[in-house]
Amino acid sequence: MHAKPEQRKTSIVPALFKVLVGTIGIFAIMTVCFYHNELDVDGNLTVGFPWIFYREGSGYSLDLNEQVGYHEFEPLKLIGNILFAATLYLLILWIYSAFRGKPKQ
């Protein structure tokens, strides 16, 4: 009888799940770190890094002679931020695996 060579079975689902969770984590950390809520100071709220995808603000308009507010949400910049977070997470994994290397015997 011939012995079958050992086969390594790898599934793509756990790897994709790991990347998804890492991307969400990096995106959340970056969003929290670069969140600027200065509504009571200058009337602006901004969310996003490297591209600001949500803005909110209010202030007094001299033209209208009244208090005005605005909300801006840009979904393409949100998608860009998520892709940036995914790229950053994959770069961190690559650097970690390069420095971890193989143990010497």
PDB file of C-alpha atoms in Angstrom:
ATOM      1  CA  MET A   1       0.000   0.000   0.000  1.00  0.00           C
ATOM      2  CA  HIS A   2       1.190   3.415  -0.861  1.00  0.00           C
ATOM      3  CA  ALA A   3       0.896   6.037   1.810  1.00  0.00           C
ATOM      4  CA  LYS A   4      -0.815   9.222   0.747  1.00  0.00           C
ATOM      5  CA  PRO A   5       1.214  12.360   1.218  1.00  0.00           C
ATOM      6  CA  GLU A   6      -0.077  14.544   4.002  1.00  0.00           C
ATOM      7  CA  GLN A   7      -2.370  17.185   2.639  1.00  0.00           C
ATOM      8  CA  ARG A   8      -2.842  20.491   4.319  1.00  0.00           C
ATOM      9  CA  LYS A   9      -6.406  21.630   4.103  1.00  0.00           C
ATOM     10  CA  THR A  10      -6.811  25.339   4.387  1.00  0.00           C
ATOM     11  CA  SER A  11     -10.097  27.093   4.203  1.00  0.00           C
ATOM     12  CA  ILE A  12     -10.458  30.609   2.923  1.00  0.00           C
ATOM     13  CA  VAL A  13     -13.395  31.395   5.212  1.00  0.00           C
ATOM     14  CA  PRO A  14     -11.353  31.715   8.450  1.00  0.00           C
ATOM     15  CA  ALA A  15      -8.767  33.861   6.668  1.00  0.00           C
ATOM     16  CA  LEU A  16     -11.436  36.174   5.244  1.00  0.00           C
ATOM     17  CA  PHE A  17     -13.135  36.353   8.644  1.00  0.00           C
ATOM     18  CA  LYS A  18      -9.803  37.297  10.244  1.00  0.00           C
ATOM     19  CA  VAL A  19      -9.238  40.048   7.669  1.00  0.00           C
ATOM     20  CA  LEU A  20     -12.816  41.285   8.082  1.00  0.00           C
ATOM     21  CA  VAL A  21     -12.538  41.491  11.869  1.00  0.00           C
ATOM     22  CA  GLY A  22      -9.106  43.139  11.615  1.00  0.00           C
ATOM     23  CA  THR A  23     -10.381  45.673   9.092  1.00  0.00           C
ATOM     24  CA  ILE A  24     -13.345  46.568  11.293  1.00  0.00           C
ATOM     25  CA  GLY A  25     -11.013  46.918  14.273  1.00  0.00           C
ATOM     26  CA  ILE A  26      -8.542  49.172  12.443  1.00  0.00           C
ATOM     27  CA  PHE A  27     -11.412  51.228  10.974  1.00  0.00           C
ATOM     28  CA  ALA A  28     -12.999  51.666  14.401  1.00  0.00           C
ATOM     29  CA  ILE A  29      -9.713  52.666  16.051  1.00  0.00           C
ATOM     30  CA  MET A  30      -8.909  55.177  13.313  1.00  0.00           C
ATOM     31  CA  THR A  31     -12.428  56.619  13.369  1.00  0.00           C
ATOM     32  CA  VAL A  32     -12.358  57.070  17.144  1.00  0.00           C
ATOM     33  CA  CYS A  33      -8.867  58.595  17.099  1.00  0.00           C
ATOM     34  CA  PHE A  34      -9.718  61.155  14.400  1.00  0.00           C
ATOM     35  CA  TYR A  35     -13.255  62.016  15.539  1.00  0.00           C
ATOM     36  CA  HIS A  36     -13.552  65.775  16.128  1.00  0.00           C
ATOM     37  CA  ASN A  37     -16.635  66.987  17.955  1.00  0.00           C
ATOM     38  CA  GLU A  38     -16.303  70.737  18.280  1.00  0.00           C
ATOM     39  CA  LEU A  39     -19.981  71.604  17.934  1.00  0.00           C
ATOM     40  CA  ASP A  40     -19.921  73.830  21.013  1.00  0.00           C
ATOM     41  CA  VAL A  41     -16.681  75.584  19.954  1.00  0.00           C
ATOM     42  CA  ASP A  42     -16.872  76.241  16.222  1.00  0.00           C
ATOM     43  CA  GLY A  43     -20.033  74.332  15.318  1.00  0.00           C
ATOM     44  CA  ASN A  44     -18.351  71.478  13.419  1.00  0.00           C
ATOM     45  CA  LEU A  45     -18.328  67.699  13.791  1.00  0.00           C
ATOM     46  CA  THR A  46     -16.041  65.694  11.495  1.00  0.00           C
ATOM     47  CA  VAL A  47     -15.563  61.931  11.230  1.00  0.00           C
ATOM     48  CA  GLY A  48     -13.078  60.027   9.099  1.00  0.00           C
ATOM     49  CA  PHE A  49      -9.441  59.386   8.323  1.00  0.00           C
ATOM     50  CA  PRO A  50      -7.760  59.792   5.844  1.00  0.00           C
ATOM     51  CA  TRP A  51     -10.879  61.151   4.122  1.00  0.00           C
ATOM     52  CA  ILE A  52     -13.610  62.889   6.090  1.00  0.00           C
ATOM     53  CA  PHE A  53     -16.828  61.080   5.195  1.00  0.00           C
ATOM     54  CA  TYR A  54     -19.228  62.795   7.609  1.00  0.00           C
ATOM     55  CA  ARG A  55     -19.553  66.460   8.509  1.00  0.00           C
ATOM     56  CA  GLU A  56     -22.120  68.197  10.595  1.00  0.00           C
ATOM     57  CA  GLY A  57     -22.229  71.790  11.624  1.00  0.00           C
ATOM     58  CA  SER A  58     -24.237  74.795  12.544  1.00  0.00           C
ATOM     59  CA  GLY A  59     -23.709  78.491  12.770  1.00  0.00           C
ATOM     60  CA  TYR A  60     -25.177  81.874  12.225  1.00  0.00           C
ATOM     61  CA  SER A  61     -25.648  82.940   8.599  1.00  0.00           C
ATOM     62  CA  LEU A  62     -25.290  86.666   7.985  1.00  0.00           C
ATOM     63  CA  ASP A  63     -26.964  86.320   4.577  1.00  0.00           C
ATOM     64  CA  LEU A  64     -30.069  84.597   5.948  1.00  0.00           C
ATOM     65  CA  ASN A  65     -29.907  86.340   9.316  1.00  0.00           C
ATOM     66  CA  GLU A  66     -30.679  83.081  11.141  1.00  0.00           C
ATOM     67  CA  GLN A  67     -29.096  79.952  12.634  1.00  0.00           C
ATOM     68  CA  VAL A  68     -28.429  77.295   9.975  1.00  0.00           C
ATOM     69  CA  GLY A  69     -27.103  73.734  10.070  1.00  0.00           C
ATOM     70  CA  TYR A  70     -25.843  71.165   7.606  1.00  0.00           C
ATOM     71  CA  HIS A  71     -25.161  67.418   7.356  1.00  0.00           C
ATOM     72  CA  GLU A  72     -22.843  65.901   4.756  1.00  0.00           C
ATOM     73  CA  PHE A  73     -22.306  62.175   4.259  1.00  0.00           C
ATOM     74  CA  GLU A  74     -20.117  60.886   1.430  1.00  0.00           C
ATOM     75  CA  PRO A  75     -20.384  57.104   0.958  1.00  0.00           C
ATOM     76  CA  LEU A  76     -17.458  56.897  -1.505  1.00  0.00           C
ATOM     77  CA  LYS A  77     -15.121  58.378   1.087  1.00  0.00           C
ATOM     78  CA  LEU A  78     -16.467  55.895   3.646  1.00  0.00           C
ATOM     79  CA  ILE A  79     -15.676  53.035   1.254  1.00  0.00           C
ATOM     80  CA  GLY A  80     -12.223  54.535   0.681  1.00  0.00           C
ATOM     81  CA  ASN A  81     -11.613  54.653   4.439  1.00  0.00           C
ATOM     82  CA  ILE A  82     -12.673  51.006   4.791  1.00  0.00           C
ATOM     83  CA  LEU A  83     -10.338  49.980   1.951  1.00  0.00           C
ATOM     84  CA  PHE A  84      -7.548  52.000   3.578  1.00  0.00           C
ATOM     85  CA  ALA A  85      -8.180  50.173   6.871  1.00  0.00           C
ATOM     86  CA  ALA A  86      -8.089  46.795   5.082  1.00  0.00           C
ATOM     87  CA  THR A  87      -4.807  47.703   3.372  1.00  0.00           C
ATOM     88  CA  LEU A  88      -3.333  48.883   6.658  1.00  0.00           C
ATOM     89  CA  TYR A  89      -4.397  45.660   8.405  1.00  0.00           C
ATOM     90  CA  LEU A  90      -2.867  43.491   5.660  1.00  0.00           C
ATOM     91  CA  LEU A  91       0.337  45.553   5.852  1.00  0.00           C
ATOM     92  CA  ILE A  92       0.471  45.037   9.622  1.00  0.00           C
ATOM     93  CA  LEU A  93      -0.001  41.269   9.141  1.00  0.00           C
ATOM     94  CA  TRP A  94       2.739  41.191   6.507  1.00  0.00           C
ATOM     95  CA  ILE A  95       5.203  43.108   8.722  1.00  0.00           C
ATOM     96  CA  TYR A  96       4.344  40.906  11.704  1.00  0.00           C
ATOM     97  CA  SER A  97       4.921  37.714   9.724  1.00  0.00           C
ATOM     98  CA  ALA A  98       8.203  39.079   8.315  1.00  0.00           C
ATOM     99  CA  PHE A  99       9.594  39.912  11.758  1.00  0.00           C
ATOM    100  CA  ARG A 100       8.285  36.760  13.391  1.00  0.00           C
ATOM    101  CA  GLY A 101      10.146  34.568  10.928  1.00  0.00           C
ATOM    102  CA  LYS A 102      11.056  30.970  11.570  1.00  0.00           C
ATOM    103  CA  PRO A 103      12.515  29.926  14.925  1.00  0.00           C
ATOM    104  CA  LYS A 104      16.142  28.801  14.875  1.00  0.00           C
ATOM    105  CA  GLN A 105      16.925  25.254  15.985  1.00  0.00           C
TER     106      GLN A 105
END
